[in-house]
Amino acid sequence: MMKPKVFNRGKAFLLAAVVFTGLSFKEARTKTTQDPATLRIVFSNKVGARDLVLRDSTYENPFGESYTVTRFRYYVTDIFLGTTGRQERIRHTYFLIDQGIPASWVAEVKIPAGSYHSLGFLLGVDSLLNVSGAQTGVLDPMRDMFWTWNSGYVMAKMEGNSPASTQVNQKFEYHIGGYSGPHKVLQTIRLPFDKVQEFHGGETCTIYVDADLNAWWKSVHEFRISEHPVITTPGLLAREMSENYAHMFHIDKIVPDSH
Amino acid sequence: MKKLWVILLLVAGAIGTFSWDEAGGHPHKTPHFHPTPLKLTIPRGWPQPPTNIFAHNPLTEEGFQLGRKLFYDGRLSRDGNFPCASCHEQFAAFATYDHDLSHGFNNQFTTRNAPPLFNLAWARSYNWDGGVNHLELQPLVPITAPNEMAETLDSVLARLRKDPVYPRMFKAAFGTPIINSQRMLKALAQFVGSLVSYNSKYDKVMRGEATFNSAEARGYALYKARCSTCHPEPLFTDYSYRNDGLSLNPYLKDVGRMRITGDPADSLKFKVPSLRNLSVTFPYTHDGRLYSLYNVIDHYSKGIHVGPTLDSSLRKAVPFTEQEKDDIVYFLHALNDTTFEKDKRYAQP
């Protein structure tokens, strides 16, 4: 999980206090429904059934164009869980899933114990945070997911090489962003569970989510690398590609009470 | 007791994950941290800024002083030669004096004229095309541009961390000595956003401390008739994007606002600049093509290039007489604020 790098003394003290209090409570009480559950989401980026390996492996997209991937990153934020008649929103959840950093593939959050029927999140960084100045943690501009001359986050990024590309070194590059206007690329992802799932207080439930890169090229729209090797500015193409990649996720399995 | 547990959990949740004002220098979050609060100067009779650019970045003396040091520090650039102040010189109201384009790393030019820096807290966006949506994000553009400061944030921050003075100053400004990009950007915004220019002769006249001479008074009337739709008082800009009749620069091919919106209706529209401090900010416009104020007046008099996006207010410009040109220039000179250009608080520390 991407934890904030920044920790001041005040917060360290508070955390110590919380941990301490938590420990003493743990001794004094048995688990109750008041305890939060831990939701762990493990993202596996794939092409079809194959795991994504950067650089070395060659894949083929739905148009038979072969490609390798050098960078693959996306923001998962504002996680929520569906329960009868409403959504349980987990505030302040910001994750940058970066294929190059295995530790980032796991997003872990505390949620209220209960029964839920779906998992959801925003693919991208909400509009407000795009206009609120300098951020830190996974939203730090140093994460290379921020446009400087046209302020705003790149919500998802895929870069690589393909013989189908007409660009220098057969590169292809998709930096998908745009937080406002008709070509906003923010996508809300909702992944229903097969059955209602209990999340017990004090326990960890792991949801394995697969993301298939080939959805970027073909789901509701069609993009051939030969025609669109580069999409790096907000606009119609970026929005359509985001409508495609919104379909890349599905739940592989749910493992309750895992540790 | 149960309540306390819930509160503590919420706190744990809040610090366990990222929060958007993390380390944003919220003074009340750190015990024993009491920086000196500062207030943005809002001159009498001026509107409130449209948004509070310091809403998540409380303005303090310590933050301002840190920003000031950073602004003048060459170590923010790759070869040490291009601090912010190399292109934004105080004696030129923080524009580049007498340069159409500025110099950056490795004998390269910038692609636009460096604008002066003042009254930025009233702006809604930054740069000639408004591409930057928050003052804190502005420094990212020059620091990382290969023809400006040509640096990466990583190496700038590494240099600041090694410095004997900066960790102390970051602690004074934000409560702990941690140096990260957010704090650096917030400190720079505190300095640059505090630059307010409001002591020209015009301001004194408005405050009842001086009177216009007859040429200035005639110029003021002409300004109201011909210039104030786009350059309204007291900021002398409405911060909108307009095409004021300059043709496309054949070398730079700069389409202005359209570069950001992709909308052909925005082609050749640039952010309306302020008319304050013009005596030191020449050459004028986004590419510095108009050298003197008389060149500017001649442009509005009979140089308007009529294109599809030209502002409707300039479609039938009536040429100025020589007398009128002189009068407008007299009035524009009454907008110069020499106290701003000499203010020691804004000078190199």
PDB file of N, CA and C in Angstrom, chain A residues 1-4 6-11 14-15 18 21-22 25 29 34-36 91-95 108-109 128-142 146 148-152 179, chain B residues 1-2 4-6 8-9 11-12 14-23 29-31 56 127 129 131-134 136-137 140-141 144 153-154 157 171 176 178 180-183 185-186 259-260:
ATOM      1  N   MET A   1       0.845  -1.204   0.000  1.00  0.00           N
ATOM      2  CA  MET A   1       0.000   0.000   0.000  1.00  0.00           C
ATOM      3  C   MET A   1       0.867   1.236   0.000  1.00  0.00           C
ATOM      4  N   MET A   2       0.448   2.243  -0.736  1.00  0.00           N
ATOM      5  CA  MET A   2       1.225   3.469  -0.770  1.00  0.00           C
ATOM      6  C   MET A   2       0.897   4.276   0.480  1.00  0.00           C
ATOM      7  N   LYS A   3       1.822   4.331   1.354  1.00  0.00           N
ATOM      8  CA  LYS A   3       1.616   5.131   2.562  1.00  0.00           C
ATOM      9  C   LYS A   3       2.235   6.486   2.342  1.00  0.00           C
ATOM     10  N   PRO A   4       1.734   7.513   3.022  1.00  0.00           N
ATOM     11  CA  PRO A   4       2.343   8.828   2.836  1.00  0.00           C
ATOM     12  C   PRO A   4       3.786   8.806   3.318  1.00  0.00           C
ATOM     13  N   VAL A   6       5.195  11.440   4.253  1.00  0.00           N
ATOM     14  CA  VAL A   6       5.320  12.521   5.211  1.00  0.00           C
ATOM     15  C   VAL A   6       4.749  12.122   6.547  1.00  0.00           C
ATOM     16  N   PHE A   7       5.489  12.341   7.562  1.00  0.00           N
ATOM     17  CA  PHE A   7       5.010  12.031   8.895  1.00  0.00           C
ATOM     18  C   PHE A   7       5.589  13.048   9.843  1.00  0.00           C
ATOM     19  N   ASN A   8       4.764  13.862  10.440  1.00  0.00           N
ATOM     20  CA  ASN A   8       5.370  14.787  11.378  1.00  0.00           C
ATOM     21  C   ASN A   8       5.229  14.246  12.783  1.00  0.00           C
ATOM     22  N   ARG A   9       5.869  14.943  13.701  1.00  0.00           N
ATOM     23  CA  ARG A   9       5.964  14.415  15.040  1.00  0.00           C
ATOM     24  C   ARG A   9       4.580  14.306  15.680  1.00  0.00           C
ATOM     25  N   GLY A  10       3.761  15.306  15.382  1.00  0.00           N
ATOM     26  CA  GLY A  10       2.418  15.330  15.953  1.00  0.00           C
ATOM     27  C   GLY A  10       1.656  14.091  15.558  1.00  0.00           C
ATOM     28  N   LYS A  11       1.767  13.764  14.271  1.00  0.00           N
ATOM     29  CA  LYS A  11       1.019  12.624  13.778  1.00  0.00           C
ATOM     30  C   LYS A  11       1.593  11.326  14.315  1.00  0.00           C
ATOM     31  N   LEU A  14       0.241  10.880  17.671  1.00  0.00           N
ATOM     32  CA  LEU A  14      -1.155  10.451  17.612  1.00  0.00           C
ATOM     33  C   LEU A  14      -1.247   8.975  17.255  1.00  0.00           C
ATOM     34  N   LEU A  15      -0.440   8.593  16.273  1.00  0.00           N
ATOM     35  CA  LEU A  15      -0.482   7.214  15.811  1.00  0.00           C
ATOM     36  C   LEU A  15      -0.097   6.287  16.954  1.00  0.00           C
ATOM     37  N   VAL A  18      -2.883   5.962  19.181  1.00  0.00           N
ATOM     38  CA  VAL A  18      -3.937   5.118  18.621  1.00  0.00           C
ATOM     39  C   VAL A  18      -3.556   3.654  18.744  1.00  0.00           C
ATOM     40  N   THR A  21      -3.780   2.631  22.350  1.00  0.00           N
ATOM     41  CA  THR A  21      -5.173   2.487  22.770  1.00  0.00           C
ATOM     42  C   THR A  21      -5.745   1.225  22.147  1.00  0.00           C
ATOM     43  N   GLY A  22      -5.439   1.049  20.854  1.00  0.00           N
ATOM     44  CA  GLY A  22      -5.946  -0.111  20.140  1.00  0.00           C
ATOM     45  C   GLY A  22      -5.527  -1.401  20.823  1.00  0.00           C
ATOM     46  N   PHE A  25      -7.278  -1.970  24.091  1.00  0.00           N
ATOM     47  CA  PHE A  25      -8.663  -2.369  23.885  1.00  0.00           C
ATOM     48  C   PHE A  25      -8.755  -3.821  23.443  1.00  0.00           C
ATOM     49  N   ARG A  29     -11.222  -6.414  25.190  1.00  0.00           N
ATOM     50  CA  ARG A  29     -12.495  -6.805  24.604  1.00  0.00           C
ATOM     51  C   ARG A  29     -12.308  -7.904  23.578  1.00  0.00           C
ATOM     52  N   GLN A  34     -18.356  -3.707  15.951  1.00  0.00           N
ATOM     53  CA  GLN A  34     -17.858  -2.330  15.931  1.00  0.00           C
ATOM     54  C   GLN A  34     -16.484  -2.253  15.265  1.00  0.00           C
ATOM     55  N   ASP A  35     -15.741  -3.350  15.333  1.00  0.00           N
ATOM     56  CA  ASP A  35     -14.398  -3.331  14.758  1.00  0.00           C
ATOM     57  C   ASP A  35     -14.472  -3.215  13.244  1.00  0.00           C
ATOM     58  N   PRO A  36     -13.570  -2.441  12.661  1.00  0.00           N
ATOM     59  CA  PRO A  36     -13.583  -2.365  11.210  1.00  0.00           C
ATOM     60  C   PRO A  36     -13.013  -3.641  10.605  1.00  0.00           C
ATOM     61  N   ARG A  91     -13.424   7.165   2.621  1.00  0.00           N
ATOM     62  CA  ARG A  91     -12.831   8.459   2.306  1.00  0.00           C
ATOM     63  C   ARG A  91     -11.303   8.410   2.301  1.00  0.00           C
ATOM     64  N   HIS A  92     -10.733   9.346   1.592  1.00  0.00           N
ATOM     65  CA  HIS A  92      -9.272   9.492   1.558  1.00  0.00           C
ATOM     66  C   HIS A  92      -8.563   8.221   1.126  1.00  0.00           C
ATOM     67  N   THR A  93      -9.069   7.580   0.095  1.00  0.00           N
ATOM     68  CA  THR A  93      -8.364   6.409  -0.409  1.00  0.00           C
ATOM     69  C   THR A  93      -7.772   6.751  -1.774  1.00  0.00           C
ATOM     70  N   TYR A  94      -6.468   6.767  -1.832  1.00  0.00           N
ATOM     71  CA  TYR A  94      -5.756   7.122  -3.058  1.00  0.00           C
ATOM     72  C   TYR A  94      -4.654   6.110  -3.302  1.00  0.00           C
ATOM     73  N   PHE A  95      -4.721   5.429  -4.428  1.00  0.00           N
ATOM     74  CA  PHE A  95      -3.685   4.453  -4.754  1.00  0.00           C
ATOM     75  C   PHE A  95      -3.242   4.652  -6.189  1.00  0.00           C
ATOM     76  N   GLU A 108      -4.970  -1.446   0.395  1.00  0.00           N
ATOM     77  CA  GLU A 108      -5.572  -1.950   1.624  1.00  0.00           C
ATOM     78  C   GLU A 108      -6.252  -0.815   2.365  1.00  0.00           C
ATOM     79  N   VAL A 109      -7.519  -1.021   2.722  1.00  0.00           N
ATOM     80  CA  VAL A 109      -8.252   0.023   3.447  1.00  0.00           C
ATOM     81  C   VAL A 109      -9.097  -0.614   4.553  1.00  0.00           C
ATOM     82  N   LEU A 128     -11.852  17.908  -8.124  1.00  0.00           N
ATOM     83  CA  LEU A 128     -11.449  18.902  -7.131  1.00  0.00           C
ATOM     84  C   LEU A 128      -9.945  18.855  -6.883  1.00  0.00           C
ATOM     85  N   LEU A 129      -9.401  17.630  -6.762  1.00  0.00           N
ATOM     86  CA  LEU A 129      -7.973  17.512  -6.483  1.00  0.00           C
ATOM     87  C   LEU A 129      -7.118  17.947  -7.668  1.00  0.00           C
ATOM     88  N   ASN A 130      -7.736  18.041  -8.832  1.00  0.00           N
ATOM     89  CA  ASN A 130      -6.987  18.512  -9.994  1.00  0.00           C
ATOM     90  C   ASN A 130      -6.809  20.032  -9.994  1.00  0.00           C
ATOM     91  N   VAL A 131      -7.598  20.706  -9.165  1.00  0.00           N
ATOM     92  CA  VAL A 131      -7.528  22.174  -9.173  1.00  0.00           C
ATOM     93  C   VAL A 131      -7.160  22.726  -7.800  1.00  0.00           C
ATOM     94  N   SER A 132      -6.611  21.868  -6.933  1.00  0.00           N
ATOM     95  CA  SER A 132      -6.354  22.305  -5.563  1.00  0.00           C
ATOM     96  C   SER A 132      -4.878  22.486  -5.233  1.00  0.00           C
ATOM     97  N   GLY A 133      -4.042  22.677  -6.249  1.00  0.00           N
ATOM     98  CA  GLY A 133      -2.645  22.970  -5.967  1.00  0.00           C
ATOM     99  C   GLY A 133      -1.810  21.731  -5.732  1.00  0.00           C
ATOM    100  N   ALA A 134      -0.650  21.932  -5.081  1.00  0.00           N
ATOM    101  CA  ALA A 134       0.344  20.870  -4.945  1.00  0.00           C
ATOM    102  C   ALA A 134      -0.108  19.815  -3.941  1.00  0.00           C
ATOM    103  N   GLN A 135      -0.024  18.545  -4.311  1.00  0.00           N
ATOM    104  CA  GLN A 135      -0.398  17.433  -3.444  1.00  0.00           C
ATOM    105  C   GLN A 135       0.834  16.591  -3.137  1.00  0.00           C
ATOM    106  N   THR A 136       0.642  15.626  -2.230  1.00  0.00           N
ATOM    107  CA  THR A 136       1.783  14.797  -1.876  1.00  0.00           C
ATOM    108  C   THR A 136       1.393  13.319  -1.918  1.00  0.00           C
ATOM    109  N   GLY A 137       2.237  12.437  -1.385  1.00  0.00           N
ATOM    110  CA  GLY A 137       1.938  11.004  -1.413  1.00  0.00           C
ATOM    111  C   GLY A 137       1.870  10.521  -2.848  1.00  0.00           C
ATOM    112  N   VAL A 138       0.893   9.671  -3.169  1.00  0.00           N
ATOM    113  CA  VAL A 138       0.821   9.139  -4.537  1.00  0.00           C
ATOM    114  C   VAL A 138       0.385  10.222  -5.524  1.00  0.00           C
ATOM    115  N   LEU A 139      -0.082  11.368  -5.011  1.00  0.00           N
ATOM    116  CA  LEU A 139      -0.502  12.448  -5.906  1.00  0.00           C
ATOM    117  C   LEU A 139       0.616  13.478  -6.128  1.00  0.00           C
ATOM    118  N   ASP A 140       1.794  13.192  -5.607  1.00  0.00           N
ATOM    119  CA  ASP A 140       2.934  14.088  -5.806  1.00  0.00           C
ATOM    120  C   ASP A 140       3.244  14.178  -7.305  1.00  0.00           C
ATOM    121  N   PRO A 141       3.442  15.402  -7.832  1.00  0.00           N
ATOM    122  CA  PRO A 141       3.770  15.493  -9.258  1.00  0.00           C
ATOM    123  C   PRO A 141       5.029  14.719  -9.647  1.00  0.00           C
ATOM    124  N   MET A 142       5.853  14.406  -8.653  1.00  0.00           N
ATOM    125  CA  MET A 142       7.058  13.626  -8.945  1.00  0.00           C
ATOM    126  C   MET A 142       6.733  12.198  -9.368  1.00  0.00           C
ATOM    127  N   PHE A 146       1.479  13.725 -13.868  1.00  0.00           N
ATOM    128  CA  PHE A 146       0.919  15.073 -13.798  1.00  0.00           C
ATOM    129  C   PHE A 146       1.425  15.884 -14.979  1.00  0.00           C
ATOM    130  N   THR A 148       2.328  19.426 -16.477  1.00  0.00           N
ATOM    131  CA  THR A 148       2.699  20.709 -15.885  1.00  0.00           C
ATOM    132  C   THR A 148       2.121  21.892 -16.651  1.00  0.00           C
ATOM    133  N   TRP A 149       2.285  21.909 -17.986  1.00  0.00           N
ATOM    134  CA  TRP A 149       1.873  23.104 -18.749  1.00  0.00           C
ATOM    135  C   TRP A 149       0.366  23.177 -18.952  1.00  0.00           C
ATOM    136  N   ASN A 150      -0.341  22.100 -18.672  1.00  0.00           N
ATOM    137  CA  ASN A 150      -1.793  22.064 -18.798  1.00  0.00           C
ATOM    138  C   ASN A 150      -2.277  21.291 -17.576  1.00  0.00           C
ATOM    139  N   SER A 151      -2.213  21.969 -16.419  1.00  0.00           N
ATOM    140  CA  SER A 151      -2.385  21.308 -15.121  1.00  0.00           C
ATOM    141  C   SER A 151      -3.431  20.213 -15.113  1.00  0.00           C
ATOM    142  N   GLY A 152      -3.076  19.096 -14.515  1.00  0.00           N
ATOM    143  CA  GLY A 152      -4.049  18.029 -14.335  1.00  0.00           C
ATOM    144  C   GLY A 152      -3.357  16.684 -14.276  1.00  0.00           C
ATOM    145  N   TYR A 179      -9.935  16.420 -16.612  1.00  0.00           N
ATOM    146  CA  TYR A 179     -10.785  16.308 -15.423  1.00  0.00           C
ATOM    147  C   TYR A 179     -12.071  17.106 -15.522  1.00  0.00           C
TER     148      TYR A 179
ATOM    149  N   MET B   1     -16.585   6.231  26.274  1.00  0.00           N
ATOM    150  CA  MET B   1     -15.333   5.554  25.897  1.00  0.00           C
ATOM    151  C   MET B   1     -15.425   5.028  24.469  1.00  0.00           C
ATOM    152  N   LYS B   2     -16.623   4.525  24.143  1.00  0.00           N
ATOM    153  CA  LYS B   2     -16.839   3.988  22.804  1.00  0.00           C
ATOM    154  C   LYS B   2     -16.623   5.092  21.768  1.00  0.00           C
ATOM    155  N   LEU B   4     -14.722   7.711  22.022  1.00  0.00           N
ATOM    156  CA  LEU B   4     -13.300   8.011  21.892  1.00  0.00           C
ATOM    157  C   LEU B   4     -12.657   7.030  20.910  1.00  0.00           C
ATOM    158  N   TRP B   5     -13.038   5.759  21.059  1.00  0.00           N
ATOM    159  CA  TRP B   5     -12.505   4.706  20.194  1.00  0.00           C
ATOM    160  C   TRP B   5     -12.805   5.032  18.729  1.00  0.00           C
ATOM    161  N   VAL B   6     -14.059   5.433  18.480  1.00  0.00           N
ATOM    162  CA  VAL B   6     -14.448   5.756  17.115  1.00  0.00           C
ATOM    163  C   VAL B   6     -13.637   6.936  16.592  1.00  0.00           C
ATOM    164  N   LEU B   8     -10.699   7.930  17.574  1.00  0.00           N
ATOM    165  CA  LEU B   8      -9.312   7.532  17.341  1.00  0.00           C
ATOM    166  C   LEU B   8      -9.184   6.732  16.054  1.00  0.00           C
ATOM    167  N   LEU B   9     -10.177   5.878  15.809  1.00  0.00           N
ATOM    168  CA  LEU B   9     -10.142   5.099  14.578  1.00  0.00           C
ATOM    169  C   LEU B   9     -10.182   6.000  13.362  1.00  0.00           C
ATOM    170  N   VAL B  11      -9.195   9.017  13.220  1.00  0.00           N
ATOM    171  CA  VAL B  11      -7.891   9.679  13.115  1.00  0.00           C
ATOM    172  C   VAL B  11      -6.885   8.732  12.482  1.00  0.00           C
ATOM    173  N   ALA B  12      -6.905   7.475  12.955  1.00  0.00           N
ATOM    174  CA  ALA B  12      -5.962   6.491  12.413  1.00  0.00           C
ATOM    175  C   ALA B  12      -6.188   6.324  10.925  1.00  0.00           C
ATOM    176  N   ALA B  14      -7.453   8.469   8.911  1.00  0.00           N
ATOM    177  CA  ALA B  14      -7.071   9.678   8.191  1.00  0.00           C
ATOM    178  C   ALA B  14      -5.571   9.761   7.992  1.00  0.00           C
ATOM    179  N   ILE B  15      -4.790   9.300   8.991  1.00  0.00           N
ATOM    180  CA  ILE B  15      -3.351   9.427   8.804  1.00  0.00           C
ATOM    181  C   ILE B  15      -2.759   8.205   8.135  1.00  0.00           C
ATOM    182  N   GLY B  16      -3.473   7.097   8.171  1.00  0.00           N
ATOM    183  CA  GLY B  16      -2.962   5.877   7.571  1.00  0.00           C
ATOM    184  C   GLY B  16      -2.981   5.945   6.059  1.00  0.00           C
ATOM    185  N   THR B  17      -3.893   6.739   5.528  1.00  0.00           N
ATOM    186  CA  THR B  17      -3.943   6.867   4.082  1.00  0.00           C
ATOM    187  C   THR B  17      -3.619   8.298   3.727  1.00  0.00           C
ATOM    188  N   PHE B  18      -3.505   8.535   2.466  1.00  0.00           N
ATOM    189  CA  PHE B  18      -3.167   9.873   2.008  1.00  0.00           C
ATOM    190  C   PHE B  18      -4.312  10.849   2.271  1.00  0.00           C
ATOM    191  N   SER B  19      -4.012  12.010   2.714  1.00  0.00           N
ATOM    192  CA  SER B  19      -5.044  13.050   2.772  1.00  0.00           C
ATOM    193  C   SER B  19      -4.510  14.289   2.060  1.00  0.00           C
ATOM    194  N   TRP B  20      -5.403  15.021   1.459  1.00  0.00           N
ATOM    195  CA  TRP B  20      -4.963  16.019   0.486  1.00  0.00           C
ATOM    196  C   TRP B  20      -4.246  17.205   1.070  1.00  0.00           C
ATOM    197  N   ASP B  21      -4.384  17.440   2.367  1.00  0.00           N
ATOM    198  CA  ASP B  21      -3.604  18.553   2.904  1.00  0.00           C
ATOM    199  C   ASP B  21      -2.496  18.025   3.806  1.00  0.00           C
ATOM    200  N   GLU B  22      -2.160  16.761   3.551  1.00  0.00           N
ATOM    201  CA  GLU B  22      -1.052  16.134   4.264  1.00  0.00           C
ATOM    202  C   GLU B  22       0.155  17.060   4.201  1.00  0.00           C
ATOM    203  N   ALA B  23       0.733  17.365   5.340  1.00  0.00           N
ATOM    204  CA  ALA B  23       1.939  18.177   5.355  1.00  0.00           C
ATOM    205  C   ALA B  23       1.721  19.523   4.707  1.00  0.00           C
ATOM    206  N   LYS B  29      -2.114  21.391  13.485  1.00  0.00           N
ATOM    207  CA  LYS B  29      -1.932  19.950  13.585  1.00  0.00           C
ATOM    208  C   LYS B  29      -0.637  19.568  14.299  1.00  0.00           C
ATOM    209  N   THR B  30       0.283  20.494  14.396  1.00  0.00           N
ATOM    210  CA  THR B  30       1.568  20.176  14.986  1.00  0.00           C
ATOM    211  C   THR B  30       1.709  20.956  16.293  1.00  0.00           C
ATOM    212  N   PRO B  31       1.880  20.234  17.418  1.00  0.00           N
ATOM    213  CA  PRO B  31       2.017  20.978  18.672  1.00  0.00           C
ATOM    214  C   PRO B  31       3.311  21.794  18.684  1.00  0.00           C
ATOM    215  N   HIS B  56      -5.459  26.221   1.331  1.00  0.00           N
ATOM    216  CA  HIS B  56      -4.801  25.016   1.855  1.00  0.00           C
ATOM    217  C   HIS B  56      -3.313  25.274   2.082  1.00  0.00           C
ATOM    218  N   ASN B 127      -0.103  31.730 -16.765  1.00  0.00           N
ATOM    219  CA  ASN B 127       0.519  31.674 -18.091  1.00  0.00           C
ATOM    220  C   ASN B 127      -0.367  32.345 -19.142  1.00  0.00           C
ATOM    221  N   ASP B 129      -1.630  31.288 -21.729  1.00  0.00           N
ATOM    222  CA  ASP B 129      -2.768  30.500 -22.212  1.00  0.00           C
ATOM    223  C   ASP B 129      -3.624  29.967 -21.067  1.00  0.00           C
ATOM    224  N   GLY B 131      -2.972  27.756 -18.919  1.00  0.00           N
ATOM    225  CA  GLY B 131      -2.861  26.302 -18.789  1.00  0.00           C
ATOM    226  C   GLY B 131      -2.631  25.822 -17.362  1.00  0.00           C
ATOM    227  N   VAL B 132      -2.102  26.685 -16.511  1.00  0.00           N
ATOM    228  CA  VAL B 132      -1.826  26.281 -15.137  1.00  0.00           C
ATOM    229  C   VAL B 132      -2.977  26.754 -14.256  1.00  0.00           C
ATOM    230  N   ASN B 133      -3.602  25.825 -13.523  1.00  0.00           N
ATOM    231  CA  ASN B 133      -4.841  26.166 -12.830  1.00  0.00           C
ATOM    232  C   ASN B 133      -4.672  26.540 -11.369  1.00  0.00           C
ATOM    233  N   HIS B 134      -3.445  26.506 -10.865  1.00  0.00           N
ATOM    234  CA  HIS B 134      -3.225  26.890  -9.460  1.00  0.00           C
ATOM    235  C   HIS B 134      -1.811  27.449  -9.348  1.00  0.00           C
ATOM    236  N   GLU B 136       0.319  27.269  -7.067  1.00  0.00           N
ATOM    237  CA  GLU B 136       1.311  26.327  -6.529  1.00  0.00           C
ATOM    238  C   GLU B 136       1.925  25.453  -7.618  1.00  0.00           C
ATOM    239  N   LEU B 137       1.197  25.254  -8.702  1.00  0.00           N
ATOM    240  CA  LEU B 137       1.672  24.336  -9.742  1.00  0.00           C
ATOM    241  C   LEU B 137       2.542  25.036 -10.780  1.00  0.00           C
ATOM    242  N   LEU B 140       6.343  24.176 -11.464  1.00  0.00           N
ATOM    243  CA  LEU B 140       6.652  22.898 -12.116  1.00  0.00           C
ATOM    244  C   LEU B 140       6.996  23.115 -13.581  1.00  0.00           C
ATOM    245  N   VAL B 141       6.379  24.136 -14.193  1.00  0.00           N
ATOM    246  CA  VAL B 141       6.610  24.365 -15.618  1.00  0.00           C
ATOM    247  C   VAL B 141       8.059  24.784 -15.875  1.00  0.00           C
ATOM    248  N   THR B 144      11.000  22.114 -14.780  1.00  0.00           N
ATOM    249  CA  THR B 144      11.217  20.911 -15.579  1.00  0.00           C
ATOM    250  C   THR B 144      11.371  21.182 -17.076  1.00  0.00           C
ATOM    251  N   LEU B 153      12.488  17.503 -10.229  1.00  0.00           N
ATOM    252  CA  LEU B 153      12.165  17.802  -8.835  1.00  0.00           C
ATOM    253  C   LEU B 153      13.063  17.001  -7.910  1.00  0.00           C
ATOM    254  N   ASP B 154      13.333  15.747  -8.294  1.00  0.00           N
ATOM    255  CA  ASP B 154      14.183  14.891  -7.472  1.00  0.00           C
ATOM    256  C   ASP B 154      15.518  15.542  -7.133  1.00  0.00           C
ATOM    257  N   LEU B 157      15.187  18.739  -4.926  1.00  0.00           N
ATOM    258  CA  LEU B 157      14.906  18.434  -3.518  1.00  0.00           C
ATOM    259  C   LEU B 157      16.134  17.838  -2.830  1.00  0.00           C
ATOM    260  N   LYS B 171      11.299  23.683   8.559  1.00  0.00           N
ATOM    261  CA  LYS B 171      10.711  23.402   9.868  1.00  0.00           C
ATOM    262  C   LYS B 171       9.975  24.644  10.372  1.00  0.00           C
ATOM    263  N   THR B 176       7.962  20.746  10.580  1.00  0.00           N
ATOM    264  CA  THR B 176       8.983  19.693  10.629  1.00  0.00           C
ATOM    265  C   THR B 176       9.980  19.983   9.507  1.00  0.00           C
ATOM    266  N   ILE B 178      10.961  18.252   7.152  1.00  0.00           N
ATOM    267  CA  ILE B 178      10.762  17.474   5.926  1.00  0.00           C
ATOM    268  C   ILE B 178      10.718  18.395   4.705  1.00  0.00           C
ATOM    269  N   ASN B 180       9.747  18.311   0.830  1.00  0.00           N
ATOM    270  CA  ASN B 180       9.159  17.579  -0.295  1.00  0.00           C
ATOM    271  C   ASN B 180       8.640  18.576  -1.327  1.00  0.00           C
ATOM    272  N   SER B 181       8.170  18.051  -2.442  1.00  0.00           N
ATOM    273  CA  SER B 181       7.776  18.947  -3.530  1.00  0.00           C
ATOM    274  C   SER B 181       6.597  19.822  -3.111  1.00  0.00           C
ATOM    275  N   GLN B 182       5.665  19.239  -2.374  1.00  0.00           N
ATOM    276  CA  GLN B 182       4.480  20.007  -1.991  1.00  0.00           C
ATOM    277  C   GLN B 182       4.862  21.228  -1.161  1.00  0.00           C
ATOM    278  N   ARG B 183       5.751  21.031  -0.202  1.00  0.00           N
ATOM    279  CA  ARG B 183       6.141  22.151   0.657  1.00  0.00           C
ATOM    280  C   ARG B 183       6.914  23.200  -0.134  1.00  0.00           C
ATOM    281  N   LEU B 185       6.613  23.871  -3.279  1.00  0.00           N
ATOM    282  CA  LEU B 185       5.675  24.572  -4.159  1.00  0.00           C
ATOM    283  C   LEU B 185       4.779  25.516  -3.362  1.00  0.00           C
ATOM    284  N   LYS B 186       4.383  25.085  -2.171  1.00  0.00           N
ATOM    285  CA  LYS B 186       3.538  25.944  -1.355  1.00  0.00           C
ATOM    286  C   LYS B 186       4.307  27.183  -0.895  1.00  0.00           C
ATOM    287  N   ARG B 259      -4.304  25.921 -27.405  1.00  0.00           N
ATOM    288  CA  ARG B 259      -3.356  24.861 -27.044  1.00  0.00           C
ATOM    289  C   ARG B 259      -3.882  24.081 -25.832  1.00  0.00           C
ATOM    290  N   ILE B 260      -4.639  24.757 -24.983  1.00  0.00           N
ATOM    291  CA  ILE B 260      -5.158  24.117 -23.781  1.00  0.00           C
ATOM    292  C   ILE B 260      -6.513  23.466 -24.028  1.00  0.00           C
TER     293      ILE B 260
END
